[in-house]
């Protein structure tokens, strides 16, 4: 009898085949896509530390009012071409090493991504725009949507498709988000309070309510709830694979999330300002209630406070870790109760077995399978983030840490803004609206879960971090 682990891994490999058609040997674990953000981040760490040690300034753009060229009115911007070369070289290496489809076209596509990334940052430095807190993340999402909805409305060219490496960009940016242990230590316990109490409870409750009162299959309700409450598309894909369902089942929930997350990105930072939240409180609120990691960083970026970015990243990474045990539990449930997952969909037209009943074994799986799945689902960039923080606090001289941290934050922001362009490119408005209009129940359920999460997480963030005096 096949083990649950083998079945989930086979399904997972099919999900991953979209971006990596040739599987990498499991013996070469260090060459998997999930580990490359760590390697890029560590190399970036070394280069940044050397730059700071030898008094090389970070490439800072300047504020401007009428003349856009004044954004480059500083000698340090000479470092922008070097930053671009570092990014294109390391990212291309990652895609080439993992044999991503059309990886040879990535450098051309990344030129376009980086151009709109830089343009977004330049526009966000315009005095009036900066004062209005319209950050580069909003511009980047807009430009991404412009590319795929206006310029390439019919077909997105392969060079741009392969450059849509959202998770690679954002995971690398988080590895480069250096945090002093003295700052992280008091945040860690409270971050888990915000992310590990209400999230599991809401996940269980909303999965049941979606199944019971919205007439979803239990599988769809689990995917929707996990996506909204944990980490967006990553959770949707992971939970779909954990139930051994076809990846297409997660596409509509992901499309809905991509479209309806935008209002939260824009509104929550302004609500936090109006409520006079502390930076840590606001950041933990964003991290706990906005679904995807990229959207969390975008909201913190609009809020425009480094402490908010740090708090949001720590809370979101603590929440991302939940996808590992959740996947194990969902897999165990799917093995024991496969008939509950799809309900009336268990038999397809003609009496054929459904995707779930075909794939899941009837025998009990082993505890070692659970441990293996737990490790597989664990987000590896969290390990990179922790290692970077440890090395930063031990190997970098104390006098150089503030400048090193600021330099790394700037580089991290370029990676994260690239992810926002990529996020925008994934939002095909015509297709999304057509699908959303046909699935109003799913949209309503998403909004209810999102609003509940915003309110409840706001309460936990207030209890954990308090408000401004």
Coordinates of N, CA and C in Angstrom, one line a residue, residues 232-372:
X232 N -2.5 33.1 2.2 CA -2.9 33.3 0.8 C -2.7 32.1 -0.1
X233 N -2.1 32.4 -1.3 CA -2.0 31.4 -2.3 C -1.2 30.2 -1.9
X234 N -0.1 30.4 -1.1 CA 0.7 29.3 -0.6 C -0.1 28.3 0.2
X235 N -1.0 28.8 1.1 CA -1.8 28.0 1.9 C -2.8 27.2 1.0
X236 N -3.4 27.9 0.0 CA -4.4 27.3 -0.9 C -3.7 26.1 -1.6
X237 N -2.5 26.4 -2.2 CA -1.8 25.3 -2.9 C -1.4 24.2 -2.0
X238 N -0.9 24.5 -0.8 CA -0.4 23.5 0.1 C -1.6 22.6 0.6
X239 N -2.7 23.2 0.9 CA -3.9 22.5 1.4 C -4.5 21.6 0.3
X240 N -4.5 22.2 -0.9 CA -5.0 21.4 -2.1 C -4.2 20.1 -2.3
X241 N -2.9 20.3 -2.2 CA -2.0 19.2 -2.4 C -2.1 18.2 -1.2
X242 N -2.3 18.7 0.0 CA -2.5 17.9 1.2 C -3.7 17.0 1.1
X243 N -4.7 17.4 0.4 CA -5.9 16.6 0.2 C -5.9 15.8 -1.1
X244 N -4.7 15.9 -1.8 CA -4.5 15.2 -3.1 C -5.6 15.6 -4.1
X245 N -5.9 16.8 -4.2 CA -6.9 17.3 -5.2 C -6.1 18.0 -6.3
X246 N -6.8 18.2 -7.4 CA -6.1 18.8 -8.6 C -5.9 20.3 -8.3
X247 N -4.7 20.8 -8.7 CA -4.3 22.2 -8.4 C -5.3 23.2 -8.9
X248 N -6.1 22.8 -10.0 CA -7.1 23.8 -10.6 C -8.1 24.1 -9.5
X249 N -8.3 23.3 -8.5 CA -9.3 23.6 -7.5 C -9.0 24.8 -6.7
X250 N -7.7 25.2 -6.6 CA -7.3 26.4 -5.8 C -7.3 27.6 -6.7
X251 N -7.5 27.5 -8.0 CA -7.3 28.7 -8.9 C -8.3 29.8 -8.6
X252 N -9.6 29.5 -8.5 CA -10.6 30.5 -8.3 C -10.4 31.2 -6.9
X253 N -10.2 30.4 -5.8 CA -10.0 31.1 -4.5 C -8.8 32.0 -4.6
X254 N -7.7 31.6 -5.3 CA -6.5 32.5 -5.4 C -6.9 33.7 -6.2
X255 N -7.6 33.6 -7.2 CA -8.0 34.8 -8.0 C -8.8 35.7 -7.2
X256 N -9.8 35.2 -6.4 CA -10.6 36.1 -5.6 C -9.8 36.8 -4.5
X257 N -8.9 36.0 -3.9 CA -8.0 36.6 -2.9 C -7.1 37.7 -3.5
X258 N -6.6 37.5 -4.7 CA -5.7 38.5 -5.3 C -6.4 39.8 -5.6
X259 N -7.7 39.7 -6.0 CA -8.4 40.9 -6.2 C -8.9 41.6 -5.0
X260 N -9.4 40.9 -4.0 CA -10.1 41.5 -2.8 C -9.1 41.8 -1.7
X261 N -7.8 41.4 -1.9 CA -6.8 41.8 -0.9 C -6.4 43.3 -1.1
X262 N -6.5 43.8 -2.3 CA -6.1 45.2 -2.6 C -6.7 46.2 -1.6
X263 N -8.1 46.2 -1.4 CA -8.6 47.2 -0.5 C -8.0 47.1 0.9
X264 N -7.7 45.9 1.4 CA -7.1 45.8 2.7 C -5.7 46.4 2.7
X265 N -4.9 46.2 1.7 CA -3.6 46.8 1.6 C -3.6 48.3 1.7
X266 N -4.6 48.9 1.0 CA -4.7 50.3 1.0 C -5.4 50.9 2.3
X267 N -6.4 50.3 2.7 CA -7.2 50.9 3.8 C -6.7 50.6 5.2
X268 N -6.1 49.4 5.5 CA -5.7 49.1 6.9 C -4.6 50.1 7.4
X269 N -3.6 50.5 6.6 CA -2.6 51.4 7.1 C -3.2 52.7 7.5
X270 N -4.2 53.2 6.7 CA -4.8 54.5 7.0 C -5.7 54.4 8.3
X271 N -6.4 53.2 8.4 CA -7.2 53.0 9.6 C -6.3 53.0 10.8
X272 N -5.1 52.3 10.7 CA -4.2 52.2 11.8 C -3.7 53.6 12.2
X273 N -3.5 54.5 11.3 CA -3.0 55.8 11.5 C -4.1 56.6 12.2
X274 N -5.4 56.4 11.8 CA -6.5 57.1 12.4 C -6.7 56.7 13.8
X275 N -6.5 55.4 14.1 CA -6.7 54.9 15.4 C -5.5 55.1 16.3
X276 N -4.5 55.8 15.8 CA -3.2 56.1 16.5 C -2.6 54.8 17.1
X277 N -2.5 53.8 16.3 CA -1.8 52.6 16.8 C -0.3 52.8 16.8
X278 N 0.3 52.1 17.7 CA 1.8 52.1 17.7 C 2.3 51.4 16.5
X279 N 3.5 51.6 16.2 CA 4.1 51.0 15.0 C 4.1 49.4 15.1
X280 N 4.4 48.9 16.2 CA 4.4 47.5 16.4 C 3.0 46.9 16.4
X281 N 2.1 47.7 17.0 CA 0.7 47.2 17.0 C 0.1 47.2 15.6
X282 N 0.4 48.2 14.8 CA -0.1 48.3 13.4 C 0.5 47.1 12.6
X283 N 1.8 47.0 12.7 CA 2.5 45.9 11.9 C 2.0 44.5 12.3
X284 N 1.8 44.3 13.6 CA 1.3 42.9 14.0 C -0.1 42.7 13.5
X285 N -0.9 43.8 13.4 CA -2.3 43.7 12.9 C -2.3 43.4 11.4
X286 N -1.4 44.1 10.6 CA -1.3 43.7 9.2 C -0.8 42.3 9.0
X287 N 0.2 41.9 9.8 CA 0.7 40.6 9.6 C -0.2 39.5 10.0
X288 N -1.2 39.7 10.9 CA -2.1 38.7 11.3 C -3.3 38.6 10.5
X289 N -3.8 39.6 9.8 CA -5.1 39.6 9.2 C -5.0 39.7 7.7
X290 N -3.9 40.1 7.1 CA -3.8 40.1 5.6 C -3.2 38.8 5.2
X291 N -3.8 38.2 4.1 CA -3.5 36.8 3.8 C -2.1 36.6 3.3
X292 N -1.7 37.2 2.2 CA -0.4 36.8 1.6 C 0.8 37.6 2.2
X293 N 2.0 37.1 2.2 CA 3.1 37.8 2.8 C 3.4 39.1 2.0
X294 N 3.3 39.0 0.7 CA 3.6 40.2 -0.1 C 2.6 41.3 0.2
X295 N 1.4 41.0 0.4 CA 0.4 42.0 0.7 C 0.6 42.6 2.1
X296 N 1.1 41.8 3.0 CA 1.4 42.3 4.4 C 2.5 43.3 4.3
X297 N 3.6 43.0 3.6 CA 4.7 43.9 3.5 C 4.3 45.2 2.7
X298 N 3.4 45.0 1.8 CA 2.9 46.2 1.0 C 2.1 47.2 2.0
X299 N 1.3 46.6 2.8 CA 0.5 47.4 3.8 C 1.5 48.1 4.8
X300 N 2.4 47.4 5.3 CA 3.4 48.0 6.2 C 4.2 49.0 5.5
X301 N 4.5 48.8 4.2 CA 5.2 49.8 3.5 C 4.4 51.1 3.3
X302 N 3.1 51.0 3.1 CA 2.3 52.2 3.0 C 2.2 52.9 4.4
X303 N 2.2 52.1 5.4 CA 2.2 52.7 6.8 C 3.4 53.5 7.0
X304 N 4.5 53.1 6.4 CA 5.8 53.9 6.3 C 6.5 54.0 7.7
X305 N 6.7 52.8 8.3 CA 7.5 52.8 9.6 C 8.2 51.5 9.6
X306 N 9.6 51.6 9.9 CA 10.4 50.4 9.9 C 10.0 49.4 10.9
X307 N 9.6 49.9 12.1 CA 9.1 49.0 13.2 C 7.9 48.3 12.8
X308 N 7.0 48.9 12.0 CA 5.8 48.2 11.5 C 6.2 47.1 10.6
X309 N 7.1 47.4 9.7 CA 7.6 46.4 8.7 C 8.1 45.2 9.5
X310 N 9.0 45.4 10.5 CA 9.6 44.4 11.3 C 8.5 43.5 12.0
X311 N 7.6 44.2 12.7 CA 6.5 43.5 13.4 C 5.7 42.7 12.5
X312 N 5.3 43.3 11.3 CA 4.4 42.6 10.4 C 5.1 41.4 9.8
X313 N 6.4 41.5 9.6 CA 7.2 40.3 9.0 C 7.3 39.2 10.0
X314 N 7.6 39.6 11.3 CA 7.7 38.5 12.3 C 6.4 37.8 12.6
X315 N 5.3 38.6 12.7 CA 4.0 38.0 12.9 C 3.6 37.1 11.7
X316 N 3.8 37.6 10.5 CA 3.4 36.8 9.3 C 4.2 35.6 9.2
X317 N 5.5 35.6 9.5 CA 6.3 34.4 9.4 C 5.9 33.4 10.5
X318 N 5.5 33.9 11.7 CA 5.0 33.0 12.7 C 3.7 32.3 12.2
X319 N 2.9 33.1 11.5 CA 1.7 32.5 11.0 C 1.9 31.6 9.8
X320 N 2.9 31.9 9.0 CA 3.3 31.0 7.8 C 3.7 29.6 8.3
X321 N 4.3 29.6 9.5 CA 4.7 28.3 10.0 C 3.5 27.3 10.2
X322 N 2.3 27.9 10.4 CA 1.2 27.1 10.7 C 0.8 26.2 9.5
X323 N 1.2 26.6 8.3 CA 0.8 25.8 7.1 C 1.4 24.4 7.2
X324 N 2.5 24.2 7.9 CA 3.1 22.9 8.1 C 2.2 21.9 8.9
X325 N 1.9 22.3 10.2 CA 1.0 21.4 10.9 C -0.4 21.3 10.4
X326 N -0.9 22.4 9.8 CA -2.2 22.3 9.2 C -2.2 21.3 8.0
X327 N -1.2 21.3 7.2 CA -1.1 20.3 6.1 C -1.1 18.9 6.6
X328 N -0.4 18.7 7.7 CA -0.4 17.3 8.2 C -1.8 16.9 8.7
X329 N -2.4 17.8 9.5 CA -3.7 17.5 10.0 C -4.8 17.3 8.9
X330 N -4.7 18.1 7.9 CA -5.7 18.0 6.8 C -5.4 16.7 6.0
X331 N -4.1 16.4 5.8 CA -3.8 15.1 5.2 C -4.4 13.9 6.0
X332 N -4.2 13.9 7.3 CA -4.7 12.9 8.2 C -6.2 12.8 8.1
X333 N -6.8 13.9 8.1 CA -8.3 13.9 8.0 C -8.8 13.4 6.6
X334 N -8.1 13.8 5.6 CA -8.4 13.3 4.2 C -8.2 11.8 4.1
X335 N -7.2 11.3 4.7 CA -7.0 9.8 4.7 C -8.1 9.1 5.4
X336 N -8.5 9.6 6.5 CA -9.5 8.9 7.4 C -11.0 9.1 6.9
X337 N -11.2 10.3 6.3 CA -12.6 10.6 5.9 C -12.6 11.2 4.5
X338 N -12.2 10.4 3.5 CA -12.2 10.9 2.2 C -13.5 11.3 1.6
X339 N -14.6 10.5 2.1 CA -15.9 10.8 1.5 C -16.5 12.1 1.9
X340 N -15.9 12.7 3.0 CA -16.5 14.0 3.4 C -15.9 15.2 2.6
X341 N -14.8 15.0 1.9 CA -14.2 16.1 1.3 C -15.0 16.7 0.2
X342 N -15.5 15.9 -0.7 CA -16.1 16.4 -1.9 C -17.7 16.1 -2.0
X343 N -18.2 15.4 -1.0 CA -19.6 15.2 -0.9 C -20.2 14.6 -2.1
X344 N -21.1 15.3 -2.8 CA -21.8 14.8 -4.0 C -20.9 14.7 -5.2
X345 N -19.7 15.3 -5.1 CA -18.7 15.2 -6.2 C -17.9 14.0 -6.1
X346 N -18.1 13.1 -5.2 CA -17.3 11.9 -5.1 C -17.4 11.0 -6.3
X347 N -18.5 11.0 -7.0 CA -18.6 10.3 -8.2 C -18.9 11.3 -9.3
X348 N -18.0 11.2 -10.3 CA -18.1 12.1 -11.5 C -19.1 11.5 -12.5
X349 N -19.5 12.3 -13.5 CA -20.4 11.7 -14.5 C -19.8 10.4 -15.1
X350 N -20.7 9.4 -15.3 CA -20.2 8.2 -15.8 C -19.8 7.2 -14.7
X351 N -19.8 7.6 -13.5 CA -19.5 6.8 -12.4 C -18.0 6.7 -12.1
X352 N -17.2 7.6 -12.7 CA -15.8 7.6 -12.5 C -15.5 8.1 -11.1
X353 N -14.4 7.7 -10.5 CA -14.1 8.1 -9.2 C -13.5 9.6 -9.2
X354 N -13.7 10.3 -8.2 CA -13.2 11.7 -8.1 C -11.7 11.7 -7.9
X355 N -11.2 12.9 -8.0 CA -9.7 13.1 -7.8 C -9.3 12.7 -6.4
X356 N -10.2 12.8 -5.4 CA -9.8 12.5 -4.0 C -9.8 11.0 -3.8
X357 N -10.9 10.3 -4.2 CA -11.0 8.9 -4.0 C -10.1 8.1 -4.8
X358 N -9.6 8.6 -5.9 CA -8.6 7.9 -6.7 C -7.3 7.9 -6.1
X359 N -6.9 9.0 -5.4 CA -5.6 9.2 -4.9 C -5.3 8.8 -3.5
X360 N -6.3 8.9 -2.6 CA -6.0 8.7 -1.2 C -6.1 7.2 -0.8
X361 N -5.1 6.7 0.0 CA -5.1 5.3 0.4 C -6.1 5.1 1.6
X362 N -6.4 3.9 1.8 CA -7.3 3.6 2.9 C -6.6 3.2 4.1
X363 N -5.3 2.9 4.0 CA -4.6 2.4 5.2 C -4.1 3.6 6.0
X364 N -3.8 3.3 7.3 CA -3.3 4.3 8.2 C -1.9 4.7 7.8
X365 N -1.6 5.9 7.9 CA -0.2 6.4 7.6 C 0.6 6.4 8.8
X366 N 1.9 6.5 8.6 CA 2.8 6.4 9.8 C 3.2 7.8 10.3
X367 N 3.6 7.8 11.6 CA 4.0 9.1 12.2 C 5.1 9.7 11.5
X368 N 6.1 8.9 10.9 CA 7.2 9.4 10.2 C 6.7 10.2 8.9
X369 N 5.6 9.7 8.3 CA 5.0 10.4 7.2 C 4.6 11.8 7.6
X370 N 4.0 11.9 8.8 CA 3.6 13.2 9.3 C 4.8 14.2 9.5
X371 N 5.8 13.6 10.0 CA 7.0 14.4 10.3 C 7.6 14.9 8.9
X372 N 7.6 14.0 8.0 CA 8.2 14.4 6.7 C 7.4 15.4 6.0

